[in-house]
Amino acid sequence: MHIGAFKILICKIIKAVTPSLCLRDGRENPKQFARKSREGVRCIQRPPISSAGVGENGNNSTSRATESQSLAALEALMNEFFAPETSNDRKREIETVLHDFSNQQGAWKHCIYFMSHSSNQYVCMYSLNTIEKLITKQWLGLMWDERAQIKSMLYQFALEHHNTVPNFIRNKLVKLVVDIARLDWPHFYPDFFTNILQLIQNPETTVLGLVFLQTASEELVCPWEDLSISRKEELRRLLLAHIPQVFSILTNLFEQIAQKQQQHGVTATPPPSPTHGQPNSTSPVHSGSLLSSVLGNGRKFHSCLDTDSDTICCLALQALTHLLSWVPISSYITPNLVASLFQLASITQASSAHEGHSVGMLAMAAINEIMYKNCIPVSCEDFLLGVFQQAMHLMNNILQSGGLEHLEESYQEKITEFLRVFVGLHLRRLENNQKFSLLDFLSMLFKYTFQQSSLEHFSNCLEVWNILLGQLDTGTEMLTTTFHAALLSLVEQILRKIQFKFNQCELEELDDKTLDDDEQTEWQKFLRQNIEIVAKVGEFAPLDTYSLVYEPWKEAANIYLHLEQAVDVSKRQLSVTAEHECVRLHCLLRDLSSLTQLIGRMYPHFIGKVLRTLFPDAQQLVLQLTGMATYASRVQLHHLHTSPPILTEDLVEVHSQVLAALKAWCHWIAQLRSEGSMRAVYEQVMVDIIQSVYPLLTKAGEPERLCHSAAHLLLSFTNVVRPLRLWEADAIREMYQIVPRMNYLQPETKRLVTRALCNTLLLSCPGVPNNEQCWDERHRLLTDLMDSLTACFQHVTPTSPHAQDVITNTLLLLGDLVESVCSEITNTKKLLFSVIQANIHKALSLFPAYVRTPNVCEAILEFFMKAFAGLQQQLGASLTETTVQTFLDVFTREQLSTSMGQEGGAGARVVEKFLQLLQLVIAEPAASFKRFVPSTITLCLEHVYPLVAESPSPEIKPALFGLLHAVMMHKWQYFYNTPLLQALNQNAGSEHIDNREQLISILRAYGQSLLQPDINIFGQNLKSLEQINIKWKLYHRSIFQEELLGQFLTVLFHSLIHKSHALLEEEITTAMYNMASVNFTAFYSEYLPRFLQSTEGLDNDQKEILQRNFRQEVDLPSFTQNVQRLVNDLRCYRLCNSSLPGGSVKL
């Protein structure tokens, strides 16, 4: 049907049928009802008609005939809209007409007719959506009889058609009835919840009742905006009053289903309770003895329910799960209910009747909701014990009945979730209970973990072990000999799980190529998780854990060290060629790599107080590691021709992991220096490490992975171990000479090597007197080394070839060196500054020439930021002032505007670096830097701020406000020279302020930023204001009280009302409290009434109610609750007012 024809039909219906809407005081509404068709149909005036929907002349048959034609037209349009051949343009035309009709006043009456006379589900859903708009936006504007008519129609329609309409229509009907109850129950809809309970208990309507129950729980408890706080609290109280009856009905329902199933299925009685008795408890959850009902009457059955029972059970469990998410535990959750849930949890087979979820999975979801309740009274300890024991019984049955491979995946996830929550929240509560057996629990968890059918589920179980081991960090009461043995069994099985020797098929499925967001492959993530579990066990049993790891590692390492015998020297080829031998070697090398990572992770258990005790074991291991490293570098197995090529990758990986393990063990090596009896080992290890890295770093053509690992090892060795006079080693002296030419290395690897070589001269040797540190010799050698490294930079000019690369690479290296000595002694800093001073001047001289070259400019600013942070004392006031003044002179307003306008954000990054550098300068307490404060404020407020104030982009703003924060925190005396105590004792009118206009401008810039949508800037500046107030009592200052307080409070109120920064609600409310607490009397008597009077969308009565409900309390929790109540109720009033028809009398 043509759209124009549908419009004309609708217009006829409106003229003949639609009643006029009345005002709440009973007067008729004279407002015209207008509609304009696509062809330009003129507006149509509606004549007044009776509320029965019949014209004054009683022309009922004519109007019904017209409605019938309109329904046919609507069905045709809806079918056309959902037809696959309908174009998008045509759909938009239909959408426009349908939208216009649904927005007409009185359209709901036609929708009632459409629903009653059409079996088209599209028409039904469209009608329900139209009625939903009326309920959610105009309900309070309807007459009482209209509200009763809609409520009755929806409920009756659901009652009569719930078995025949699709589920989505049934659920929509239920949702609309519950929406009405949110507004009318109990005063104008007293039988709402009684009806639900009756529906559940009637076998013919149980499904509908359960849908009603879940929807009521979801919709009546959630914090909707169109309800006031008092209404929300009332709804919660009303629901809680019915919860005992609801839980009783659901329990009976579960028991009936279980009884029905037991009559047709196989049942088994569980073994006796391990407690051999009933707990003595006065807890309300134990009336009737939980253990008796749970354990004594428990049954297990695994066969599926019939379709009807399955549907009812699934709906009941879903409703119960949502109820449990907010119902308190203490007096509502009965033992029989818990027992019924565990009975249903035994049904582990998935059913297609309800979205593929098994009853058992949904039952476990409900049990988990109980377990998530952390605030549990002491009297409920036996209740937890009963839940635990029933869970143990259930899981033991599952493990004994054929393993986990046949279980539904989601069911396994819920079981694991139960274990995770139990261990994380409740294990501590039960560990000292005599009826609780930790060892039984560990035995079950152990079996459950290693019977998992997939590595994903296995990893989830490891998370439970990780939480369990974390619980042991705070105490060792649970550490018994038996428990100790259980942990070692865990390590044994994990070692089998991660080795290809035992688990090749599963491990080969893990992706070892694709990196995730954490820059880890699937294999690396899995391996690291297992390694961390073993390392945590090692904290409690270091030697035993080490022995379990060491034995398989030693076995694989011995084979690796004999691979030289399988090399065809003439062909430089590995003679292992048979397929089965290659597979075995591949698995062995993968396992050796994994175990070597684990060996590296064990070093913390051998240092500190146990150094001497465990020295023999650690010595043996480290010497084997250094032997493997030197062997691999000498034999160069990675250069052999292998078939298949994957063996070469395996050899590189093993070599790399050996170097990485030595890097970790450098912390142990460093402790040998002070032990005279261990000096020989120390010297030998030092030589071996140098010999292992030297060949990899001084020759081109080595695998980049190995070069990078060798560079990291050398850097850690020089940074952690710090051998004295290491520069005398021939290998190190040779590397001094060739490091400038190590261009065959990747840039990052070369920087690591350079830093390591500089460390040999820069870093002091611990435990050696200062006069024996050889500073003069260090200075001479470091000068020569630095001159060779920066020779090109010293002679570079803007016209030199590759000038930009030379500048950026050199400054990056120098910045790394400066950053590495930030926490070192003064002599180290002096030494570094003395050898790079010329480079600092050179960089400063190049800056003006490259200010329009973002990458170079950014590199220069980044270097000076690091220099100011790490070498401030060595730079001195004169050089710092010269540097800052140079930057200020170059960054004119025009230059800033040009930089910020550059594409790609490079220019903005330059400005950010400059502002961050000024933060460091402003934060310095030296008096010589005070002269930069005026120019810095001018730069911020007059040059930078106007360019970014209205921009939604977050670029530059964090750095700009960070600089303003530094000014306020560190240069407060620029505004207030009077001492703080004296200032606070002065009268408000006599408070003296220097540079008043600049201070106001800074604070107004803060306020303006709070109006922006960027939540990061909002949070940064709100935190900044709070810090300034803590340090300088900003909110107490008269300038803030008189000129800014009201504006800031209003901005913060509006951010809460509009939910523009909802994640910072707590911080906003705290800041408002701190501002108001300076003068609560003025806040309550002056500001709050003024704020409410200026708020639009409220009438005077509503404003008075809001002010009256805001109790005049002065503690932070009460103030926060009052703010939340006001904000919620204000939003509610606005929403309700906007939904009323014009001229309505507001409640």
PDB file of C-alpha atoms in Angstrom, residues 548-755:
ATOM      1  CA  LEU A 548      61.852 -30.674  40.974  1.00  0.00           C
ATOM      2  CA  VAL A 549      62.674 -28.063  38.327  1.00  0.00           C
ATOM      3  CA  TYR A 550      66.404 -28.740  38.219  1.00  0.00           C
ATOM      4  CA  GLU A 551      66.289 -32.445  37.448  1.00  0.00           C
ATOM      5  CA  PRO A 552      64.420 -32.310  34.095  1.00  0.00           C
ATOM      6  CA  TRP A 553      66.336 -29.144  33.176  1.00  0.00           C
ATOM      7  CA  LYS A 554      69.686 -30.825  33.887  1.00  0.00           C
ATOM      8  CA  GLU A 555      68.701 -33.829  31.808  1.00  0.00           C
ATOM      9  CA  ALA A 556      67.755 -31.699  28.808  1.00  0.00           C
ATOM     10  CA  ALA A 557      70.799 -29.439  29.252  1.00  0.00           C
ATOM     11  CA  ASN A 558      73.187 -32.414  29.165  1.00  0.00           C
ATOM     12  CA  ILE A 559      71.762 -33.528  25.831  1.00  0.00           C
ATOM     13  CA  TYR A 560      72.041 -29.959  24.533  1.00  0.00           C
ATOM     14  CA  LEU A 561      75.711 -29.788  25.572  1.00  0.00           C
ATOM     15  CA  HIS A 562      76.417 -32.958  23.560  1.00  0.00           C
ATOM     16  CA  LEU A 563      74.819 -31.728  20.342  1.00  0.00           C
ATOM     17  CA  GLU A 564      78.294 -30.799  19.093  1.00  0.00           C
ATOM     18  CA  GLN A 565      78.907 -34.498  18.609  1.00  0.00           C
ATOM     19  CA  ALA A 566      76.051 -34.632  16.095  1.00  0.00           C
ATOM     20  CA  VAL A 567      77.542 -31.907  13.867  1.00  0.00           C
ATOM     21  CA  ASP A 568      78.986 -32.659  10.447  1.00  0.00           C
ATOM     22  CA  VAL A 569      81.901 -30.208  10.642  1.00  0.00           C
ATOM     23  CA  SER A 570      82.676 -30.199   6.913  1.00  0.00           C
ATOM     24  CA  LYS A 571      79.110 -29.293   5.953  1.00  0.00           C
ATOM     25  CA  ARG A 572      78.309 -27.292   9.091  1.00  0.00           C
ATOM     26  CA  GLN A 573      75.190 -29.382   9.292  1.00  0.00           C
ATOM     27  CA  LEU A 574      73.335 -31.111  12.103  1.00  0.00           C
ATOM     28  CA  SER A 575      73.361 -34.807  11.350  1.00  0.00           C
ATOM     29  CA  VAL A 576      69.983 -35.390  13.013  1.00  0.00           C
ATOM     30  CA  THR A 577      67.785 -35.924   9.957  1.00  0.00           C
ATOM     31  CA  ALA A 578      65.374 -38.781  10.692  1.00  0.00           C
ATOM     32  CA  GLU A 579      61.849 -37.467  11.177  1.00  0.00           C
ATOM     33  CA  HIS A 580      61.245 -39.072  14.559  1.00  0.00           C
ATOM     34  CA  GLU A 581      64.649 -37.882  15.823  1.00  0.00           C
ATOM     35  CA  CYS A 582      63.934 -34.333  14.630  1.00  0.00           C
ATOM     36  CA  VAL A 583      60.603 -34.376  16.450  1.00  0.00           C
ATOM     37  CA  ARG A 584      62.261 -35.613  19.634  1.00  0.00           C
ATOM     38  CA  LEU A 585      64.988 -32.962  19.359  1.00  0.00           C
ATOM     39  CA  HIS A 586      62.392 -30.262  18.692  1.00  0.00           C
ATOM     40  CA  CYS A 587      60.441 -31.253  21.794  1.00  0.00           C
ATOM     41  CA  LEU A 588      63.600 -31.439  23.893  1.00  0.00           C
ATOM     42  CA  LEU A 589      64.739 -27.965  22.840  1.00  0.00           C
ATOM     43  CA  ARG A 590      61.292 -26.473  23.464  1.00  0.00           C
ATOM     44  CA  ASP A 591      61.261 -28.043  26.924  1.00  0.00           C
ATOM     45  CA  LEU A 592      64.795 -26.859  27.650  1.00  0.00           C
ATOM     46  CA  SER A 593      63.783 -23.337  26.715  1.00  0.00           C
ATOM     47  CA  SER A 594      60.737 -23.460  29.025  1.00  0.00           C
ATOM     48  CA  LEU A 595      62.641 -24.981  31.918  1.00  0.00           C
ATOM     49  CA  THR A 596      65.439 -22.432  31.505  1.00  0.00           C
ATOM     50  CA  GLN A 597      62.893 -19.646  31.902  1.00  0.00           C
ATOM     51  CA  LEU A 598      61.707 -21.356  35.049  1.00  0.00           C
ATOM     52  CA  ILE A 599      65.285 -21.698  36.304  1.00  0.00           C
ATOM     53  CA  GLY A 600      65.780 -17.959  35.794  1.00  0.00           C
ATOM     54  CA  ARG A 601      62.643 -17.233  37.800  1.00  0.00           C
ATOM     55  CA  MET A 602      64.002 -19.171  40.809  1.00  0.00           C
ATOM     56  CA  TYR A 603      66.829 -16.759  41.670  1.00  0.00           C
ATOM     57  CA  PRO A 604      64.953 -14.772  44.427  1.00  0.00           C
ATOM     58  CA  HIS A 605      64.872 -17.904  46.597  1.00  0.00           C
ATOM     59  CA  PHE A 606      68.703 -18.047  46.761  1.00  0.00           C
ATOM     60  CA  ILE A 607      69.649 -14.493  47.729  1.00  0.00           C
ATOM     61  CA  GLY A 608      69.572 -12.590  50.990  1.00  0.00           C
ATOM     62  CA  LYS A 609      69.730 -14.465  54.261  1.00  0.00           C
ATOM     63  CA  VAL A 610      69.883 -17.888  52.615  1.00  0.00           C
ATOM     64  CA  LEU A 611      72.822 -16.982  50.355  1.00  0.00           C
ATOM     65  CA  ARG A 612      75.403 -19.035  52.226  1.00  0.00           C
ATOM     66  CA  THR A 613      73.047 -21.891  53.088  1.00  0.00           C
ATOM     67  CA  LEU A 614      71.964 -22.470  49.500  1.00  0.00           C
ATOM     68  CA  PHE A 615      75.238 -21.428  47.899  1.00  0.00           C
ATOM     69  CA  PRO A 616      76.249 -24.937  46.668  1.00  0.00           C
ATOM     70  CA  ASP A 617      73.018 -25.419  44.730  1.00  0.00           C
ATOM     71  CA  ALA A 618      73.069 -21.916  43.268  1.00  0.00           C
ATOM     72  CA  GLN A 619      76.769 -22.197  42.370  1.00  0.00           C
ATOM     73  CA  GLN A 620      76.180 -25.443  40.533  1.00  0.00           C
ATOM     74  CA  LEU A 621      73.310 -23.945  38.559  1.00  0.00           C
ATOM     75  CA  VAL A 622      74.996 -20.651  37.635  1.00  0.00           C
ATOM     76  CA  LEU A 623      78.175 -22.382  36.507  1.00  0.00           C
ATOM     77  CA  GLN A 624      76.081 -24.680  34.323  1.00  0.00           C
ATOM     78  CA  LEU A 625      74.300 -21.663  32.847  1.00  0.00           C
ATOM     79  CA  THR A 626      77.536 -19.844  32.080  1.00  0.00           C
ATOM     80  CA  GLY A 627      78.939 -23.062  30.640  1.00  0.00           C
ATOM     81  CA  MET A 628      75.936 -23.407  28.338  1.00  0.00           C
ATOM     82  CA  ALA A 629      76.209 -19.744  27.300  1.00  0.00           C
ATOM     83  CA  THR A 630      79.906 -19.945  26.419  1.00  0.00           C
ATOM     84  CA  TYR A 631      79.369 -23.317  24.735  1.00  0.00           C
ATOM     85  CA  ALA A 632      76.571 -21.949  22.558  1.00  0.00           C
ATOM     86  CA  SER A 633      78.576 -18.867  21.585  1.00  0.00           C
ATOM     87  CA  ARG A 634      81.639 -20.998  20.777  1.00  0.00           C
ATOM     88  CA  VAL A 635      79.939 -23.791  18.819  1.00  0.00           C
ATOM     89  CA  GLN A 636      77.378 -21.470  17.214  1.00  0.00           C
ATOM     90  CA  LEU A 637      74.740 -24.144  16.811  1.00  0.00           C
ATOM     91  CA  HIS A 638      72.369 -21.506  15.410  1.00  0.00           C
ATOM     92  CA  HIS A 639      74.539 -21.258  12.273  1.00  0.00           C
ATOM     93  CA  LEU A 640      74.202 -24.957  11.467  1.00  0.00           C
ATOM     94  CA  HIS A 641      72.104 -26.151   8.568  1.00  0.00           C
ATOM     95  CA  THR A 642      69.170 -28.078   9.989  1.00  0.00           C
ATOM     96  CA  SER A 643      66.358 -30.057   8.532  1.00  0.00           C
ATOM     97  CA  PRO A 644      63.689 -29.045   9.353  1.00  0.00           C
ATOM     98  CA  PRO A 645      64.544 -25.297   9.754  1.00  0.00           C
ATOM     99  CA  ILE A 646      62.438 -25.065  12.894  1.00  0.00           C
ATOM    100  CA  LEU A 647      65.330 -26.665  14.782  1.00  0.00           C
ATOM    101  CA  THR A 648      67.408 -23.543  14.097  1.00  0.00           C
ATOM    102  CA  GLU A 649      64.670 -21.450  15.694  1.00  0.00           C
ATOM    103  CA  ASP A 650      64.668 -23.811  18.663  1.00  0.00           C
ATOM    104  CA  LEU A 651      68.448 -23.514  19.071  1.00  0.00           C
ATOM    105  CA  VAL A 652      68.269 -19.717  18.949  1.00  0.00           C
ATOM    106  CA  GLU A 653      65.455 -19.750  21.511  1.00  0.00           C
ATOM    107  CA  VAL A 654      67.419 -21.963  23.926  1.00  0.00           C
ATOM    108  CA  HIS A 655      70.531 -19.799  23.629  1.00  0.00           C
ATOM    109  CA  SER A 656      68.447 -16.669  24.159  1.00  0.00           C
ATOM    110  CA  GLN A 657      66.759 -18.091  27.263  1.00  0.00           C
ATOM    111  CA  VAL A 658      70.105 -19.128  28.751  1.00  0.00           C
ATOM    112  CA  LEU A 659      71.319 -15.536  28.416  1.00  0.00           C
ATOM    113  CA  ALA A 660      68.057 -14.273  29.910  1.00  0.00           C
ATOM    114  CA  ALA A 661      68.387 -16.665  32.851  1.00  0.00           C
ATOM    115  CA  LEU A 662      71.920 -15.402  33.508  1.00  0.00           C
ATOM    116  CA  LYS A 663      70.568 -11.861  33.430  1.00  0.00           C
ATOM    117  CA  ALA A 664      68.163 -12.778  36.242  1.00  0.00           C
ATOM    118  CA  TRP A 665      70.861 -14.528  38.249  1.00  0.00           C
ATOM    119  CA  CYS A 666      73.052 -11.383  38.134  1.00  0.00           C
ATOM    120  CA  HIS A 667      71.375 -10.413  41.418  1.00  0.00           C
ATOM    121  CA  TRP A 668      72.837 -13.552  43.022  1.00  0.00           C
ATOM    122  CA  ILE A 669      76.220 -12.981  41.384  1.00  0.00           C
ATOM    123  CA  ALA A 670      76.333  -9.419  42.782  1.00  0.00           C
ATOM    124  CA  GLN A 671      76.085 -10.740  46.336  1.00  0.00           C
ATOM    125  CA  LEU A 672      79.189 -12.896  45.907  1.00  0.00           C
ATOM    126  CA  ARG A 673      81.412  -9.801  45.785  1.00  0.00           C
ATOM    127  CA  SER A 674      81.274  -9.267  49.535  1.00  0.00           C
ATOM    128  CA  GLU A 675      81.827 -12.939  50.353  1.00  0.00           C
ATOM    129  CA  GLY A 676      85.543 -13.699  50.418  1.00  0.00           C
ATOM    130  CA  SER A 677      85.081 -17.461  50.215  1.00  0.00           C
ATOM    131  CA  MET A 678      83.012 -17.050  47.046  1.00  0.00           C
ATOM    132  CA  ARG A 679      85.440 -14.719  45.280  1.00  0.00           C
ATOM    133  CA  ALA A 680      86.774 -17.395  42.954  1.00  0.00           C
ATOM    134  CA  VAL A 681      83.275 -18.243  41.708  1.00  0.00           C
ATOM    135  CA  TYR A 682      82.586 -14.537  41.254  1.00  0.00           C
ATOM    136  CA  GLU A 683      85.694 -14.054  39.097  1.00  0.00           C
ATOM    137  CA  GLN A 684      84.994 -17.138  36.999  1.00  0.00           C
ATOM    138  CA  VAL A 685      81.383 -16.162  36.342  1.00  0.00           C
ATOM    139  CA  MET A 686      82.440 -12.639  35.385  1.00  0.00           C
ATOM    140  CA  VAL A 687      84.870 -13.976  32.773  1.00  0.00           C
ATOM    141  CA  ASP A 688      82.347 -16.479  31.417  1.00  0.00           C
ATOM    142  CA  ILE A 689      79.632 -13.853  30.965  1.00  0.00           C
ATOM    143  CA  ILE A 690      81.975 -11.549  29.026  1.00  0.00           C
ATOM    144  CA  GLN A 691      83.072 -14.453  26.836  1.00  0.00           C
ATOM    145  CA  SER A 692      79.464 -15.473  26.159  1.00  0.00           C
ATOM    146  CA  VAL A 693      78.285 -12.041  24.960  1.00  0.00           C
ATOM    147  CA  TYR A 694      81.413 -10.800  23.182  1.00  0.00           C
ATOM    148  CA  PRO A 695      81.164 -13.010  20.049  1.00  0.00           C
ATOM    149  CA  LEU A 696      77.493 -12.174  19.587  1.00  0.00           C
ATOM    150  CA  LEU A 697      77.956  -8.408  19.780  1.00  0.00           C
ATOM    151  CA  THR A 698      81.180  -7.896  17.859  1.00  0.00           C
ATOM    152  CA  LYS A 699      80.362  -9.795  14.662  1.00  0.00           C
ATOM    153  CA  ALA A 700      77.802  -9.025  12.010  1.00  0.00           C
ATOM    154  CA  GLY A 701      75.346 -11.670  10.899  1.00  0.00           C
ATOM    155  CA  GLU A 702      74.309 -12.990  14.303  1.00  0.00           C
ATOM    156  CA  PRO A 703      70.552 -13.528  14.889  1.00  0.00           C
ATOM    157  CA  GLU A 704      68.957 -10.341  16.180  1.00  0.00           C
ATOM    158  CA  ARG A 705      67.193 -12.253  18.944  1.00  0.00           C
ATOM    159  CA  LEU A 706      70.551 -13.427  20.320  1.00  0.00           C
ATOM    160  CA  CYS A 707      72.176 -10.019  19.969  1.00  0.00           C
ATOM    161  CA  HIS A 708      69.326  -8.387  21.860  1.00  0.00           C
ATOM    162  CA  SER A 709      69.498 -10.974  24.671  1.00  0.00           C
ATOM    163  CA  ALA A 710      73.276 -10.585  24.883  1.00  0.00           C
ATOM    164  CA  ALA A 711      72.941  -6.798  25.080  1.00  0.00           C
ATOM    165  CA  HIS A 712      70.424  -7.086  27.912  1.00  0.00           C
ATOM    166  CA  LEU A 713      72.693  -9.501  29.780  1.00  0.00           C
ATOM    167  CA  LEU A 714      75.667  -7.156  29.428  1.00  0.00           C
ATOM    168  CA  LEU A 715      73.577  -4.192  30.587  1.00  0.00           C
ATOM    169  CA  SER A 716      72.291  -6.028  33.667  1.00  0.00           C
ATOM    170  CA  PHE A 717      75.769  -7.342  34.435  1.00  0.00           C
ATOM    171  CA  THR A 718      77.288  -3.842  34.397  1.00  0.00           C
ATOM    172  CA  ASN A 719      74.321  -2.296  36.211  1.00  0.00           C
ATOM    173  CA  VAL A 720      73.738  -4.920  38.923  1.00  0.00           C
ATOM    174  CA  VAL A 721      77.040  -6.730  39.424  1.00  0.00           C
ATOM    175  CA  ARG A 722      79.310  -3.706  38.703  1.00  0.00           C
ATOM    176  CA  PRO A 723      82.707  -5.410  38.804  1.00  0.00           C
ATOM    177  CA  LEU A 724      85.533  -3.037  39.721  1.00  0.00           C
ATOM    178  CA  ARG A 725      87.904  -2.119  36.889  1.00  0.00           C
ATOM    179  CA  LEU A 726      85.913  -4.115  34.360  1.00  0.00           C
ATOM    180  CA  TRP A 727      87.264  -1.668  31.761  1.00  0.00           C
ATOM    181  CA  GLU A 728      90.594  -3.476  31.993  1.00  0.00           C
ATOM    182  CA  ALA A 729      89.156  -6.606  30.384  1.00  0.00           C
ATOM    183  CA  ASP A 730      90.406  -6.995  26.809  1.00  0.00           C
ATOM    184  CA  ALA A 731      86.943  -7.743  25.459  1.00  0.00           C
ATOM    185  CA  ILE A 732      85.507  -4.586  27.042  1.00  0.00           C
ATOM    186  CA  ARG A 733      88.388  -2.414  25.765  1.00  0.00           C
ATOM    187  CA  GLU A 734      87.852  -3.782  22.285  1.00  0.00           C
ATOM    188  CA  MET A 735      84.147  -3.041  22.437  1.00  0.00           C
ATOM    189  CA  TYR A 736      84.982   0.548  23.464  1.00  0.00           C
ATOM    190  CA  GLN A 737      86.764   0.846  20.149  1.00  0.00           C
ATOM    191  CA  ILE A 738      84.191  -0.744  17.868  1.00  0.00           C
ATOM    192  CA  VAL A 739      80.897   0.341  19.460  1.00  0.00           C
ATOM    193  CA  PRO A 740      80.576   3.465  17.254  1.00  0.00           C
ATOM    194  CA  ARG A 741      80.696   1.153  14.232  1.00  0.00           C
ATOM    195  CA  MET A 742      78.163  -1.416  15.492  1.00  0.00           C
ATOM    196  CA  ASN A 743      75.656  -0.346  12.865  1.00  0.00           C
ATOM    197  CA  TYR A 744      74.958  -3.994  12.046  1.00  0.00           C
ATOM    198  CA  LEU A 745      72.963  -4.135  15.279  1.00  0.00           C
ATOM    199  CA  GLN A 746      69.394  -2.919  15.557  1.00  0.00           C
ATOM    200  CA  PRO A 747      69.275   0.680  16.927  1.00  0.00           C
ATOM    201  CA  GLU A 748      67.757  -0.387  20.234  1.00  0.00           C
ATOM    202  CA  THR A 749      70.295  -3.178  20.683  1.00  0.00           C
ATOM    203  CA  LYS A 750      73.151  -0.795  19.920  1.00  0.00           C
ATOM    204  CA  ARG A 751      71.862   1.666  22.540  1.00  0.00           C
ATOM    205  CA  LEU A 752      71.752  -1.134  25.112  1.00  0.00           C
ATOM    206  CA  VAL A 753      75.362  -2.080  24.358  1.00  0.00           C
ATOM    207  CA  THR A 754      76.474   1.548  24.524  1.00  0.00           C
ATOM    208  CA  ARG A 755      74.730   2.055  27.853  1.00  0.00           C
TER     209      ARG A 755
END
